[in-house]
Amino acid sequence: MTTSNVAKKPHAVCIPFHVQSHIKAMLKLAKLLHNKGVYITFVNTEFNHKRFLKTRGQNSLHGLPDFRFKTIPDGLPPSEIEATQDIPSLCESTRKNCLAPFLDLCGKFNQGESSNVPPLTSIVSDGFMTFTIAAAESLGVPVIHFWTLAACGFMGFYQYHILLEKGLAPLGDAGSVTNGHLDTVLDWIPGMNGIRLKDLSNLSGPVFNFVMEAAQRMKKKVLQWRAMAEKATGPAGSSSANLDKLVYHTEFALGNCTNHSFSVQNT
């Protein structure tokens, strides 16, 4: 593949949450996108990048000319442990520290970093990495959030705002773990009859706050999109003329269908 052909490709930056299962899921999606002709920059934290190199060998992440790996810091103290980092600390650090280095990395793609690296055209982000919403707005590119959870896990996280309203979460002191509080039955979740509070994950303070902030950012963005859609399809909106044409042609086509009779003949 020539340099000029590579430089003309759409360029997606894929960034998973910083734990193994999320990284594997995002990597599979990135491979599918690459197979469809998308230039991929896969962003790991420095900690996870080093773990991969140590496990797989120094050449394991060299990638292809149009599939490469980059890193950003996670904001935690350097560590040589061969295990997933402390999740509450990781969530808190991600929330506070990852936007700036991610923006700095992505900004280089649109500043002529290399003649064979195409400009950034989209961000594919883990659903928990909601700082990418602000990054996408700053860079002027779309962002797609990829949720790696099972349906029951997603539904569990979807209840967090209700748990907060009911005073059931986040968990308080250690007594809430031993006083029967976690046996509280949550009887309003569709398809999850009999589920208890302790069956949900990540109800501790830092993780709970991380998920709630992610949900609030997503909700804010959805409301913005809704307002933009309503404005665009309104009487003076940018899409109103096209929408009127669509309605007209649809009605015309339906009218033609109702004014003609059709018969099906066996052959």
Short mmCIF file of C-alpha atoms in Angstrom, two decimals:
data_model
loop_
_atom_site.label_atom_id
_atom_site.label_comp_id
_atom_site.label_asym_id
_atom_site.label_seq_id
_atom_site.Cartn_x
_atom_site.Cartn_y
_atom_site.Cartn_z
CA MET A 1 0.00 0.00 0.00
CA THR A 2 1.43 3.37 -1.02
CA THR A 3 1.85 6.30 1.35
CA SER A 4 -0.65 8.39 -0.64
CA ASN A 5 -3.32 5.69 -0.35
CA VAL A 6 -2.82 5.40 3.41
CA ALA A 7 -3.06 9.17 3.86
CA LYS A 8 -6.47 9.26 2.16
CA LYS A 9 -8.10 6.74 4.50
CA PRO A 10 -10.63 7.65 7.20
CA HIS A 11 -8.78 7.72 10.52
CA ALA A 12 -10.39 6.45 13.72
CA VAL A 13 -8.80 6.71 17.16
CA CYS A 14 -9.94 3.80 19.33
CA ILE A 15 -9.60 4.16 23.09
CA PRO A 16 -10.78 1.45 25.51
CA PHE A 17 -11.26 1.64 29.25
CA HIS A 18 -8.03 0.60 30.97
CA VAL A 19 -8.85 -3.00 31.91
CA GLN A 20 -8.17 -6.18 29.98
CA SER A 21 -11.71 -7.21 29.00
CA HIS A 22 -12.52 -3.75 27.64
CA ILE A 23 -9.22 -3.59 25.75
CA LYS A 24 -9.85 -6.97 24.10
CA ALA A 25 -13.36 -5.98 23.03
CA MET A 26 -12.19 -2.67 21.57
CA LEU A 27 -9.32 -4.39 19.79
CA LYS A 28 -11.76 -6.75 18.06
CA LEU A 29 -13.86 -3.80 16.91
CA ALA A 30 -10.74 -1.97 15.73
CA LYS A 31 -9.72 -4.99 13.65
CA LEU A 32 -13.14 -5.06 11.99
CA LEU A 33 -12.93 -1.36 11.16
CA HIS A 34 -9.40 -1.81 9.82
CA ASN A 35 -10.63 -4.66 7.64
CA LYS A 36 -13.14 -2.22 6.14
CA GLY A 37 -10.40 0.21 5.15
CA VAL A 38 -10.20 2.48 8.21
CA TYR A 39 -6.83 3.73 9.44
CA ILE A 40 -6.63 2.84 13.16
CA THR A 41 -4.76 4.46 16.02
CA PHE A 42 -5.30 2.32 19.12
CA VAL A 43 -4.67 4.19 22.36
CA ASN A 44 -3.63 2.33 25.52
CA THR A 45 -2.33 3.71 28.78
CA GLU A 46 1.42 3.54 29.28
CA PHE A 47 0.87 0.96 32.04
CA ASN A 48 -1.13 -1.43 29.84
CA HIS A 49 1.15 -0.88 26.86
CA LYS A 50 4.14 -2.00 28.93
CA ARG A 51 2.21 -5.04 30.17
CA PHE A 52 1.46 -6.10 26.60
CA LEU A 53 5.09 -5.70 25.56
CA LYS A 54 6.30 -7.65 28.57
CA THR A 55 3.86 -10.49 27.90
CA ARG A 56 3.93 -10.63 24.11
CA GLY A 57 7.41 -9.36 23.30
CA GLN A 58 8.90 -6.03 22.25
CA ASN A 59 7.74 -6.36 18.63
CA SER A 60 4.19 -7.44 19.39
CA LEU A 61 2.63 -3.98 19.03
CA HIS A 62 4.51 -2.73 16.00
CA GLY A 63 1.28 -3.09 14.06
CA LEU A 64 0.81 -2.33 10.37
CA PRO A 65 1.38 0.90 8.41
CA ASP A 66 -2.31 1.74 8.89
CA PHE A 67 -2.86 0.16 12.34
CA ARG A 68 -0.67 1.54 15.08
CA PHE A 69 -0.57 1.77 18.86
CA LYS A 70 -0.11 4.94 20.90
CA THR A 71 -0.12 5.64 24.63
CA ILE A 72 -1.27 8.25 27.13
CA PRO A 73 -0.56 8.38 30.90
CA ASP A 74 -3.32 7.33 33.29
CA GLY A 75 -2.27 9.76 36.01
CA LEU A 76 -1.46 7.06 38.57
CA PRO A 77 1.97 6.57 40.17
CA PRO A 78 4.31 4.28 38.16
CA SER A 79 3.85 0.61 39.00
CA GLU A 80 5.45 -2.66 37.96
CA ILE A 81 2.69 -4.93 39.24
CA GLU A 82 1.45 -7.60 36.86
CA ALA A 83 -2.24 -7.14 37.57
CA THR A 84 -5.15 -4.83 36.88
CA GLN A 85 -4.76 -1.55 38.71
CA ASP A 86 -6.99 -0.58 41.62
CA ILE A 87 -10.32 0.14 39.92
CA PRO A 88 -11.57 2.97 42.19
CA SER A 89 -8.23 4.78 41.86
CA LEU A 90 -8.19 4.17 38.11
CA CYS A 91 -11.71 5.58 37.68
CA GLU A 92 -10.89 8.68 39.68
CA SER A 93 -7.64 9.28 37.83
CA THR A 94 -9.26 8.72 34.43
CA ARG A 95 -11.94 11.26 35.24
CA LYS A 96 -9.41 13.91 36.26
CA ASN A 97 -6.28 13.29 34.20
CA CYS A 98 -6.90 11.67 30.80
CA LEU A 99 -8.54 14.44 28.76
CA ALA A 100 -5.46 16.67 28.38
CA PRO A 101 -2.97 14.02 27.15
CA PHE A 102 -5.63 12.49 24.88
CA LEU A 103 -6.36 15.88 23.32
CA ASP A 104 -2.64 16.50 22.88
CA LEU A 105 -2.20 13.16 21.11
CA CYS A 106 -5.19 13.60 18.80
CA GLY A 107 -4.27 17.19 18.01
CA LYS A 108 -1.02 16.04 16.43
CA PHE A 109 -2.92 14.08 13.77
CA ASN A 110 -4.41 17.27 12.34
CA GLN A 111 -1.13 19.17 12.52
CA GLY A 112 0.69 17.18 9.87
CA GLU A 113 2.35 14.72 12.26
CA SER A 114 3.43 12.66 9.26
CA SER A 115 2.67 12.61 5.56
CA ASN A 116 1.49 9.01 5.78
CA VAL A 117 -0.90 9.57 8.71
CA PRO A 118 -4.34 10.79 7.61
CA PRO A 119 -6.16 13.52 9.55
CA LEU A 120 -8.37 12.35 12.39
CA THR A 121 -11.96 11.76 11.26
CA SER A 122 -13.60 10.08 14.27
CA ILE A 123 -13.13 8.79 17.81
CA VAL A 124 -14.36 5.35 18.87
CA SER A 125 -14.44 5.39 22.65
CA ASP A 126 -15.34 2.99 25.41
CA GLY A 127 -18.65 4.10 26.89
CA PHE A 128 -17.01 4.81 30.24
CA MET A 129 -14.41 7.16 28.74
CA THR A 130 -16.78 10.10 28.52
CA PHE A 131 -14.00 12.69 28.51
CA THR A 132 -13.80 11.82 24.81
CA ILE A 133 -17.04 13.80 24.30
CA ALA A 134 -15.23 17.00 25.25
CA ALA A 135 -12.24 15.94 23.15
CA ALA A 136 -14.40 15.34 20.07
CA GLU A 137 -16.10 18.72 20.46
CA SER A 138 -12.73 20.44 20.73
CA LEU A 139 -11.35 18.63 17.68
CA GLY A 140 -14.51 18.96 15.60
CA VAL A 141 -14.93 15.23 14.92
CA PRO A 142 -17.73 12.78 15.77
CA VAL A 143 -17.41 10.37 18.70
CA ILE A 144 -18.95 6.90 18.88
CA HIS A 145 -19.31 5.22 22.27
CA PHE A 146 -18.83 1.46 22.35
CA TRP A 147 -20.38 -0.37 25.31
CA THR A 148 -18.73 -3.69 26.13
CA LEU A 149 -21.13 -4.70 28.90
CA ALA A 150 -23.60 -7.55 28.82
CA ALA A 151 -27.26 -6.43 28.70
CA CYS A 152 -27.79 -7.18 32.40
CA GLY A 153 -24.68 -5.19 33.34
CA PHE A 154 -25.79 -2.23 31.26
CA MET A 155 -29.26 -2.37 32.84
CA GLY A 156 -27.64 -2.42 36.27
CA PHE A 157 -25.64 0.73 35.55
CA TYR A 158 -28.79 2.30 34.12
CA GLN A 159 -30.34 2.15 37.60
CA TYR A 160 -27.64 4.21 39.31
CA HIS A 161 -29.57 7.47 39.23
CA ILE A 162 -32.58 5.71 40.81
CA LEU A 163 -30.36 4.18 43.49
CA LEU A 164 -29.04 7.65 44.21
CA GLU A 165 -32.55 9.13 44.44
CA LYS A 166 -33.64 6.36 46.81
CA GLY A 167 -30.56 6.76 49.00
CA LEU A 168 -29.42 3.19 48.31
CA ALA A 169 -26.06 4.17 46.80
CA PRO A 170 -23.22 4.97 46.89
CA LEU A 171 -22.39 2.72 49.80
CA GLY A 172 -21.54 4.48 53.03
CA ASP A 173 -19.37 3.12 55.81
CA ALA A 174 -18.36 -0.51 56.30
CA GLY A 175 -21.55 -1.12 58.25
CA SER A 176 -23.62 -1.02 55.06
CA VAL A 177 -21.88 -4.21 53.98
CA THR A 178 -22.75 -6.16 57.12
CA ASN A 179 -26.09 -4.75 58.27
CA GLY A 180 -28.25 -6.36 55.60
CA HIS A 181 -28.40 -3.24 53.41
CA LEU A 182 -26.95 -5.14 50.46
CA ASP A 183 -29.81 -7.66 50.62
CA THR A 184 -32.31 -4.96 49.62
CA VAL A 185 -34.40 -6.28 46.71
CA LEU A 186 -34.65 -4.00 43.68
CA ASP A 187 -38.13 -4.78 42.39
CA TRP A 188 -38.41 -2.28 39.54
CA ILE A 189 -35.77 -3.46 37.05
CA PRO A 190 -37.36 -5.08 33.95
CA GLY A 191 -36.25 -8.65 33.32
CA MET A 192 -34.23 -8.87 36.55
CA ASN A 193 -36.78 -10.05 39.10
CA GLY A 194 -35.43 -10.69 42.58
CA ILE A 195 -32.11 -8.95 42.03
CA ARG A 196 -30.55 -7.51 45.17
CA LEU A 197 -28.37 -4.50 45.74
CA LYS A 198 -25.33 -6.71 46.28
CA ASP A 199 -25.84 -8.25 42.83
CA LEU A 200 -24.95 -4.93 41.22
CA SER A 201 -21.31 -4.02 40.83
CA ASN A 202 -19.23 -0.98 41.65
CA LEU A 203 -21.34 0.73 44.29
CA SER A 204 -18.36 2.20 46.12
CA GLY A 205 -17.91 5.96 46.14
CA PRO A 206 -15.21 6.59 43.47
CA VAL A 207 -16.55 4.05 40.96
CA PHE A 208 -20.16 5.11 41.53
CA ASN A 209 -19.24 8.76 41.00
CA PHE A 210 -17.29 7.85 37.85
CA VAL A 211 -20.30 6.04 36.34
CA MET A 212 -22.71 8.81 37.35
CA GLU A 213 -20.53 11.45 35.73
CA ALA A 214 -20.35 9.35 32.57
CA ALA A 215 -24.14 9.08 32.52
CA GLN A 216 -24.59 12.83 33.05
CA ARG A 217 -22.24 13.66 30.18
CA MET A 218 -24.05 11.25 27.88
CA LYS A 219 -27.45 12.66 28.90
CA LYS A 220 -26.26 16.22 28.26
CA LYS A 221 -25.00 15.26 24.81
CA VAL A 222 -28.23 13.47 23.90
CA LEU A 223 -30.27 16.52 24.90
CA GLN A 224 -28.02 18.71 22.74
CA TRP A 225 -28.54 16.39 19.76
CA ARG A 226 -32.29 16.44 20.33
CA ALA A 227 -32.35 20.24 20.39
CA MET A 228 -30.27 20.39 17.20
CA ALA A 229 -32.59 17.92 15.46
CA GLU A 230 -35.69 19.88 16.48
CA LYS A 231 -34.12 23.13 15.27
CA ALA A 232 -33.00 21.61 11.97
CA THR A 233 -36.43 20.15 11.19
CA GLY A 234 -38.35 23.25 12.30
CA PRO A 235 -40.01 25.71 9.86
CA ALA A 236 -36.80 27.69 9.29
CA GLY A 237 -34.36 24.88 10.00
CA SER A 238 -31.59 23.75 7.70
CA SER A 239 -33.28 20.39 7.11
CA SER A 240 -36.90 21.55 6.89
CA ALA A 241 -36.85 21.93 3.10
CA ASN A 242 -35.37 18.47 2.62
CA LEU A 243 -37.87 17.03 5.09
CA ASP A 244 -40.76 18.68 3.22
CA LYS A 245 -39.49 17.20 -0.04
CA LEU A 246 -39.26 13.76 1.56
CA VAL A 247 -42.84 14.00 2.84
CA TYR A 248 -44.08 15.23 -0.56
CA HIS A 249 -42.39 12.46 -2.54
CA THR A 250 -43.50 9.83 -0.03
CA GLU A 251 -47.12 10.99 -0.24
CA PHE A 252 -46.86 11.08 -4.04
CA ALA A 253 -45.50 7.55 -4.16
CA LEU A 254 -48.17 6.26 -1.79
CA GLY A 255 -50.84 8.01 -3.84
CA ASN A 256 -49.63 6.29 -7.00
CA CYS A 257 -49.68 2.95 -5.23
CA THR A 258 -53.27 3.39 -4.06
CA ASN A 259 -54.44 4.49 -7.52
CA HIS A 260 -53.16 1.39 -9.26
CA SER A 261 -54.10 -2.23 -8.80
CA PHE A 262 -51.49 -4.93 -8.83
CA SER A 263 -51.92 -8.62 -9.47
CA VAL A 264 -49.60 -11.50 -8.83
CA GLN A 265 -49.64 -14.27 -11.42
CA ASN A 266 -48.36 -17.76 -10.84
CA THR A 267 -45.78 -18.79 -13.38
#
